[in-house]
Short mmCIF file of C-alpha atoms and ligand atoms in Angstrom, two decimals:
data_model
loop_
_atom_site.label_atom_id
_atom_site.label_comp_id
_atom_site.label_asym_id
_atom_site.label_seq_id
_atom_site.Cartn_x
_atom_site.Cartn_y
_atom_site.Cartn_z
CA UNK A 94 0.00 0.00 0.00
CA UNK A 95 1.19 3.51 -0.74
CA UNK A 96 1.57 5.59 2.41
CA UNK A 97 0.39 8.77 0.69
CA UNK A 98 -3.01 7.11 0.07
CA UNK A 99 -3.90 7.26 3.78
CA UNK A 100 -1.73 10.11 5.04
CA UNK A 101 -4.15 12.79 3.92
CA UNK A 102 -7.29 11.28 5.50
CA UNK A 103 -7.42 13.65 8.48
CA UNK A 104 -7.02 10.90 11.09
CA UNK A 105 -4.12 10.63 13.55
CA UNK A 106 -1.26 8.53 12.14
CA UNK A 107 1.76 7.17 13.96
CA UNK A 108 4.71 5.51 12.22
CA UNK A 109 7.87 3.96 13.66
CA UNK A 110 11.46 4.06 12.42
CA UNK A 111 13.94 1.24 13.00
CA UNK A 112 17.52 0.63 11.96
CA UNK A 113 19.06 -2.55 10.51
CA UNK A 114 21.76 -4.60 12.24
CA UNK A 115 25.39 -4.08 11.26
CA UNK A 116 26.12 -7.81 11.21
CA UNK A 117 24.33 -10.84 9.85
CA UNK A 118 24.40 -12.59 13.25
CA UNK A 119 22.17 -9.85 14.68
CA UNK A 120 19.54 -10.11 11.96
CA UNK A 121 17.24 -12.44 13.91
CA UNK A 122 17.18 -10.17 16.95
CA UNK A 123 16.44 -7.20 14.64
CA UNK A 124 13.52 -9.18 13.22
CA UNK A 125 12.28 -9.73 16.79
CA UNK A 126 12.38 -5.94 17.31
CA UNK A 127 10.40 -5.54 14.08
CA UNK A 128 7.80 -8.05 15.32
CA UNK A 129 7.42 -6.29 18.68
CA UNK A 130 7.08 -2.91 17.01
CA UNK A 131 4.64 -4.27 14.41
CA UNK A 132 2.44 -5.61 17.25
CA UNK A 133 1.80 -1.97 18.23
CA UNK A 134 0.08 -1.53 14.84
CA UNK A 135 1.82 1.61 13.58
CA UNK A 136 0.42 3.02 10.34
CA UNK A 137 3.72 2.32 8.65
CA UNK A 138 7.26 1.33 9.59
CA UNK A 139 10.49 2.57 8.07
CA UNK A 140 14.00 1.11 8.09
CA UNK A 141 17.11 3.26 7.77
CA UNK A 142 19.88 2.73 5.23
CA UNK A 143 23.59 3.14 5.96
CA UNK A 144 24.88 6.31 4.25
CA UNK A 145 27.37 4.29 2.24
CA UNK A 146 25.04 1.32 1.76
CA UNK A 147 27.08 -1.21 3.79
CA UNK A 148 24.00 -2.71 5.49
CA UNK A 149 21.60 -2.35 2.57
CA UNK A 150 20.85 -6.08 2.43
CA UNK A 151 19.58 -6.02 6.03
CA UNK A 152 17.44 -2.96 5.31
CA UNK A 153 15.79 -4.94 2.51
CA UNK A 154 15.42 -8.01 4.77
CA UNK A 155 13.60 -5.95 7.39
CA UNK A 156 11.31 -4.02 5.06
CA UNK A 157 10.41 -7.34 3.44
CA UNK A 158 9.35 -8.77 6.82
CA UNK A 159 7.39 -5.60 7.69
CA UNK A 160 5.52 -5.55 4.37
CA UNK A 161 5.04 -9.24 3.67
CA UNK A 162 4.98 -10.97 7.08
CA UNK A 163 3.43 -8.28 9.28
CA UNK A 164 1.36 -6.74 6.48
CA UNK A 165 2.24 -3.21 7.56
CA UNK A 166 3.18 -0.67 4.86
CA UNK A 167 6.97 -0.47 4.78
CA UNK A 168 9.05 2.57 3.89
CA UNK A 169 12.57 1.65 2.78
CA UNK A 170 15.17 4.39 3.18
CA UNK A 171 17.70 4.83 0.37
CA UNK A 172 20.75 7.11 0.29
CA UNK A 173 22.82 8.15 -2.72
CA UNK A 174 25.81 10.08 -1.33
CA UNK A 175 28.28 7.44 -2.48
CA UNK A 176 26.22 5.36 -4.95
CA UNK A 177 26.36 5.35 -8.70
CA UNK A 178 23.28 5.08 -10.89
CA UNK A 179 23.62 1.35 -11.33
CA UNK A 180 23.71 0.65 -7.57
CA UNK A 181 20.69 2.88 -6.97
CA UNK A 182 18.74 1.18 -9.75
CA UNK A 183 19.63 -2.24 -8.31
CA UNK A 184 18.36 -1.19 -4.88
CA UNK A 185 15.13 0.24 -6.26
CA UNK A 186 14.60 -2.98 -8.24
CA UNK A 187 15.25 -4.96 -5.06
CA UNK A 188 12.57 -2.96 -3.22
CA UNK A 189 10.20 -3.47 -6.14
CA UNK A 190 10.85 -7.23 -6.16
CA UNK A 191 9.73 -7.39 -2.51
CA UNK A 192 6.58 -5.39 -3.19
CA UNK A 193 7.86 -2.24 -1.44
CA UNK A 194 6.00 0.76 -2.82
CA UNK A 195 7.39 3.44 -0.51
CA UNK A 196 10.93 4.83 -0.53
CA UNK A 197 12.45 7.60 1.60
CA UNK A 198 14.95 9.16 -0.80
CA UNK A 199 17.93 10.75 0.94
CA UNK A 200 21.32 12.05 0.08
CA UNK A 201 22.84 10.76 3.34
CA UNK A 202 25.47 12.40 5.51
CA UNK A 203 28.82 12.98 3.87
CA UNK A 204 31.29 10.60 5.56
CA UNK A 205 34.20 12.37 7.25
CA UNK A 206 36.84 9.78 6.24
CA UNK A 207 39.42 10.97 3.73
CA UNK A 208 38.93 8.03 1.35
CA UNK A 209 35.30 8.91 0.68
CA UNK A 210 34.33 9.20 -2.99
CA UNK A 211 31.16 11.16 -3.63
CA UNK A 212 28.63 9.87 -6.13
CA UNK A 213 29.21 11.02 -9.70
CA UNK A 214 25.55 10.56 -10.56
CA UNK A 215 23.71 12.04 -7.57
CA UNK A 216 24.45 15.29 -5.77
CA UNK A 217 21.27 15.75 -3.77
CA UNK A 218 18.15 13.89 -2.77
CA UNK A 219 16.11 15.52 -5.56
CA UNK A 220 18.38 13.78 -8.13
CA UNK A 221 17.61 10.47 -6.42
CA UNK A 222 13.87 11.19 -6.32
CA UNK A 223 13.84 11.85 -10.07
CA UNK A 224 15.68 8.56 -10.66
CA UNK A 225 13.23 6.56 -8.51
CA UNK A 226 10.29 8.26 -10.19
CA UNK A 227 11.64 7.17 -13.57
CA UNK A 228 11.67 3.56 -12.39
CA UNK A 229 8.04 3.10 -11.46
CA UNK A 230 5.00 4.22 -9.56
CA UNK A 231 6.51 4.61 -6.07
CA UNK A 232 5.36 6.76 -3.19
CA UNK A 233 8.44 8.88 -2.46
CA UNK A 234 9.20 10.54 0.86
CA UNK A 235 11.90 13.11 1.61
CA UNK A 236 13.55 14.54 4.70
CA UNK A 237 12.98 18.10 5.89
CA UNK A 238 14.48 20.19 8.64
CA UNK A 239 12.35 22.50 10.83
CA UNK A 240 15.52 24.17 12.16
CA UNK A 241 17.24 24.13 8.75
CA UNK A 242 19.71 21.50 7.53
CA UNK A 243 23.12 22.01 9.22
CA UNK A 244 24.79 22.55 5.80
CA UNK A 245 22.33 25.23 4.71
CA UNK A 246 23.30 28.87 4.96
CA UNK A 247 19.77 29.80 6.02
CA UNK A 248 16.36 28.25 6.59
CA UNK A 249 15.15 30.16 3.52
CA UNK A 250 17.79 28.45 1.36
CA UNK A 251 16.88 25.07 2.82
CA UNK A 252 13.18 25.73 2.09
CA UNK A 253 14.05 26.51 -1.52
CA UNK A 254 15.74 23.11 -1.87
CA UNK A 255 12.88 21.42 -0.02
CA UNK A 256 10.61 22.81 -2.71
CA UNK A 257 12.85 21.20 -5.34
CA UNK A 258 12.29 17.84 -3.64
CA UNK A 259 8.53 18.19 -4.07
CA UNK A 260 8.99 19.27 -7.68
CA UNK A 261 11.14 16.16 -8.23
CA UNK A 262 8.29 13.90 -7.09
CA UNK A 263 8.40 13.80 -3.28
CA UNK A 264 4.90 12.86 -2.04
CA UNK A 265 5.39 13.66 1.64
CA UNK A 266 8.09 14.92 4.01
CA UNK A 267 9.33 13.53 7.30
CA UNK A 268 10.89 16.05 9.64
CA UNK A 269 14.12 15.89 11.53
CA UNK A 270 13.45 15.59 15.26
CA UNK A 271 12.59 18.75 17.19
CA UNK A 272 11.90 19.29 20.89
CA UNK A 273 9.77 22.40 20.79
CA UNK A 274 6.53 22.13 18.82
CA UNK A 275 6.49 25.87 18.12
CA UNK A 276 9.52 25.30 15.89
CA UNK A 277 7.43 22.90 13.81
CA UNK A 278 4.38 25.19 13.70
CA UNK A 279 6.51 28.11 12.47
CA UNK A 280 8.18 25.85 9.92
CA UNK A 281 4.85 24.54 8.60
CA UNK A 282 3.72 28.10 8.09
CA UNK A 283 6.89 28.81 6.10
CA UNK A 284 6.44 25.64 4.01
CA UNK A 285 2.92 26.68 3.07
CA UNK A 286 4.08 30.20 2.23
CA UNK A 287 6.62 28.61 -0.10
CA UNK A 288 3.83 26.63 -1.77
CA UNK A 289 4.90 23.30 -0.24
CA UNK A 290 1.65 21.61 0.70
CA UNK A 291 2.52 17.89 0.80
CA UNK A 292 1.75 16.08 4.10
CA UNK A 293 4.33 16.64 6.86
CA UNK A 294 5.14 13.72 9.12
CA UNK A 295 6.49 15.16 12.37
CA UNK A 296 9.61 13.31 13.64
CA UNK A 297 9.57 12.68 17.38
CA UNK A 298 12.55 11.28 19.24
CA UNK A 299 11.85 9.95 22.73
CA UNK A 300 15.06 10.83 24.56
CA UNK A 301 15.40 8.18 27.22
CA UNK A 302 19.00 8.56 28.28
CA UNK A 303 21.42 11.39 28.93
CA UNK A 304 24.09 10.43 26.39
CA UNK A 305 21.52 10.43 23.55
CA UNK A 306 20.89 14.15 23.88
CA UNK A 307 24.54 15.22 23.56
CA UNK A 308 24.83 13.12 20.39
CA UNK A 309 21.60 14.50 18.93
CA UNK A 310 22.72 18.10 19.40
CA UNK A 311 26.16 17.44 17.90
CA UNK A 312 24.66 15.67 14.85
CA UNK A 313 21.72 17.87 14.04
CA UNK A 314 22.31 21.12 15.92
CA UNK A 315 18.82 20.87 17.44
CA UNK A 316 17.69 23.52 19.85
CA UNK A 317 16.98 22.05 23.25
CA UNK A 318 14.27 24.00 25.06
CA UNK A 319 15.05 24.91 28.70
CA UNK A 320 12.11 22.77 29.89
CA UNK A 321 13.68 19.73 28.27
CA UNK A 322 17.16 20.62 29.48
CA UNK A 323 15.88 20.77 33.07
CA UNK A 324 14.49 17.25 32.69
CA UNK A 325 17.79 15.86 31.39
CA UNK A 326 19.78 17.76 34.06
CA UNK A 327 17.51 16.54 36.83
CA UNK A 328 16.84 12.93 35.83
CA UNK A 329 19.80 12.19 33.54
CA UNK A 330 21.73 10.21 36.16
CA UNK A 331 18.75 8.05 37.09
CA UNK A 332 18.18 5.78 34.05
CA UNK A 333 14.68 4.60 34.99
CA UNK A 334 13.49 8.11 35.85
CA UNK A 335 15.06 9.54 32.65
CA UNK A 336 13.29 6.90 30.57
CA UNK A 337 9.93 7.67 32.18
CA UNK A 338 10.45 11.42 31.75
CA UNK A 339 11.57 11.01 28.11
CA UNK A 340 8.47 8.96 27.30
CA UNK A 341 6.23 11.52 29.02
CA UNK A 342 7.89 14.41 27.14
CA UNK A 343 7.48 12.69 23.75
CA UNK A 344 3.86 11.79 24.58
CA UNK A 345 3.09 15.40 25.50
CA UNK A 346 4.68 16.64 22.27
CA UNK A 347 2.53 14.22 20.24
CA UNK A 348 -0.70 15.13 22.04
CA UNK A 349 -0.01 18.81 21.41
CA UNK A 350 0.68 18.09 17.71
CA UNK A 351 -2.57 16.17 17.27
CA UNK A 352 -4.50 18.85 19.17
CA UNK A 353 -3.11 21.45 16.76
CA UNK A 354 -4.06 19.53 13.64
CA UNK A 355 -0.71 17.91 12.83
CA UNK A 356 -2.03 14.41 12.15
CA UNK A 357 1.10 12.48 11.22
CA UNK A 358 3.81 11.59 13.72
CA UNK A 359 6.94 9.54 13.01
CA UNK A 360 8.61 8.05 16.09
CA UNK A 361 12.36 7.51 15.97
CA UNK A 362 12.12 4.35 18.08
CA UNK A 363 15.89 3.64 18.14
CA UNK A 364 14.89 -0.06 18.12
CA UNK A 365 13.27 0.23 21.56
CA UNK A 366 9.79 -1.25 21.08
CA UNK A 367 9.11 -0.99 24.81
CA UNK A 368 9.55 2.79 24.63
CA UNK A 369 7.32 3.05 21.56
CA UNK A 370 4.85 0.72 23.32
CA UNK A 371 4.56 3.06 26.32
CA UNK A 372 3.89 6.00 24.01
CA UNK A 373 1.24 4.06 22.08
CA UNK A 374 -0.38 3.09 25.40
CA UNK A 375 -0.45 6.73 26.48
CA UNK A 376 -2.25 7.57 23.21
CA UNK A 377 -4.69 4.66 23.20
CA UNK A 378 -7.80 6.86 23.10
CA UNK A 379 -6.16 9.77 21.28
CA UNK A 380 -4.89 7.77 18.31
CA UNK A 381 -6.60 4.35 18.64
CA UNK A 382 -5.14 1.45 16.66
CA UNK A 383 -7.37 -0.79 14.54
P1 LIG B 129 19.59 16.81 0.58
O1 LIG B 129 18.13 16.96 0.32
O2 LIG B 129 20.47 16.56 -0.57
O3 LIG B 129 20.05 18.11 1.38
C1 LIG B 129 21.38 18.24 1.92
C2 LIG B 129 21.79 19.71 1.92
O4 LIG B 129 21.89 20.19 0.57
C3 LIG B 129 20.78 20.63 2.61
O5 LIG B 129 21.51 21.68 3.18
C4 LIG B 129 19.92 21.16 1.45
O6 LIG B 129 19.36 22.42 1.71
C5 LIG B 129 20.92 21.20 0.29
N1 LIG B 129 20.31 20.87 -1.00
C6 LIG B 129 19.25 20.02 -1.23
N2 LIG B 129 19.01 19.95 -2.55
C7 LIG B 129 19.91 20.73 -3.17
C8 LIG B 129 20.17 21.05 -4.53
N3 LIG B 129 19.41 20.54 -5.51
N4 LIG B 129 21.21 21.90 -4.81
C9 LIG B 129 21.98 22.43 -3.82
N5 LIG B 129 21.77 22.16 -2.50
C10 LIG B 129 20.75 21.33 -2.18
N6 LIG B 129 20.80 9.27 6.82
C11 LIG B 129 21.24 8.03 6.46
O7 LIG B 129 22.42 7.86 6.15
N7 LIG B 129 20.38 6.96 6.39
C12 LIG B 129 19.05 7.08 6.70
O8 LIG B 129 18.31 6.10 6.62
C13 LIG B 129 18.56 8.36 7.11
N8 LIG B 129 17.26 8.54 7.39
C14 LIG B 129 16.78 9.80 7.69
C15 LIG B 129 15.42 9.98 7.93
C16 LIG B 129 14.91 11.25 8.22
C17 LIG B 129 13.45 11.42 8.46
C18 LIG B 129 15.80 12.37 8.28
C19 LIG B 129 15.26 13.74 8.60
C20 LIG B 129 17.16 12.20 8.04
C21 LIG B 129 17.67 10.93 7.75
N9 LIG B 129 19.02 10.71 7.49
C22 LIG B 129 19.48 9.45 7.15
C23 LIG B 129 19.98 11.82 7.58
C24 LIG B 129 20.18 12.52 6.22
O9 LIG B 129 20.75 11.63 5.30
C25 LIG B 129 21.10 13.74 6.46
O10 LIG B 129 20.41 14.72 7.16
C26 LIG B 129 21.79 14.29 5.23
O11 LIG B 129 22.80 15.20 5.65
C27 LIG B 129 20.88 15.05 4.27
O12 LIG B 129 20.03 14.24 3.59
P2 LIG B 129 18.90 14.87 2.62
O13 LIG B 129 18.24 13.77 1.94
O14 LIG B 129 18.07 15.84 3.37
O15 LIG B 129 19.87 15.67 1.62
#
């Protein structure tokens, strides 16, 4: 099923993101995580893709299980930062072979190692979107950044390129995580002003331990609101309390989003189905599962 076919129906939608194992011997435990997450009945599930494609086979293995065993729409991520056209076409064909109709087309982060060779065929995600579009009738998602992408000189510049993604065939956008909903509301206003009116799936990261937050800020440059900082400062050294507080914070963010008409929420589960499960439980009457 194409995700875009239900994303616009004005009902609350919750999706979950997982990542593949790095090694074959961990594939079975990753499939167990998929099964536990699928039991929560998210509207769709996505699986990340290593920027340089090293774990691509496991991404395909997991999206296959999501789509064909658990019968939940799967969104396969695909990056192009170091791939040539042939590799990308092989991956898209692989998704097609497994009945995957939804692809999140990304450039990927530029690896810092000196031996890195950038793709000759793809410079940005819009190039990849155009390529996927030429290969069949896929539902294509793209990434967007409510606080601007770290490489962009300004949010305005980033919005301009986000518009190019939609023009290249992107059906909906999933946001980078944010910890203050007002950042998203302002961003959505700017998207609309720019003429970008595809559905926006709001990315929510339940921060359940102290080390996560330092990493998040260094990777994405996210603003951490004082309210959230107080929680991490106060509960960060008590793992159980931090987990409970992180789940409560993410739940509150989601309730506020739904209450303000943002109907689609994408949870970065970090392969913790028990954390996602608590959030789903907290939303059982707000976004009931069928
Ligand atoms: P692009 O859209 O190419 O944008 C990168 C930068 O270039 C931005 O500053 C943008 O403004 C600019 N730009 C865009 N188009 C153009 C253009 N045509 N000309 C000039 N400049 C342009 N990474 C992974 O490795 N694997 C994953 O599975 C993964 N999943 C993700 C899921 C989500 C929801 C999000 C938000 C991010 C994910 N990432 C993943 C991280 C992502 O790959 C990085 O943020 C990466 O740095 C940018 O990817 P992009 O697709 O947004 O790139």
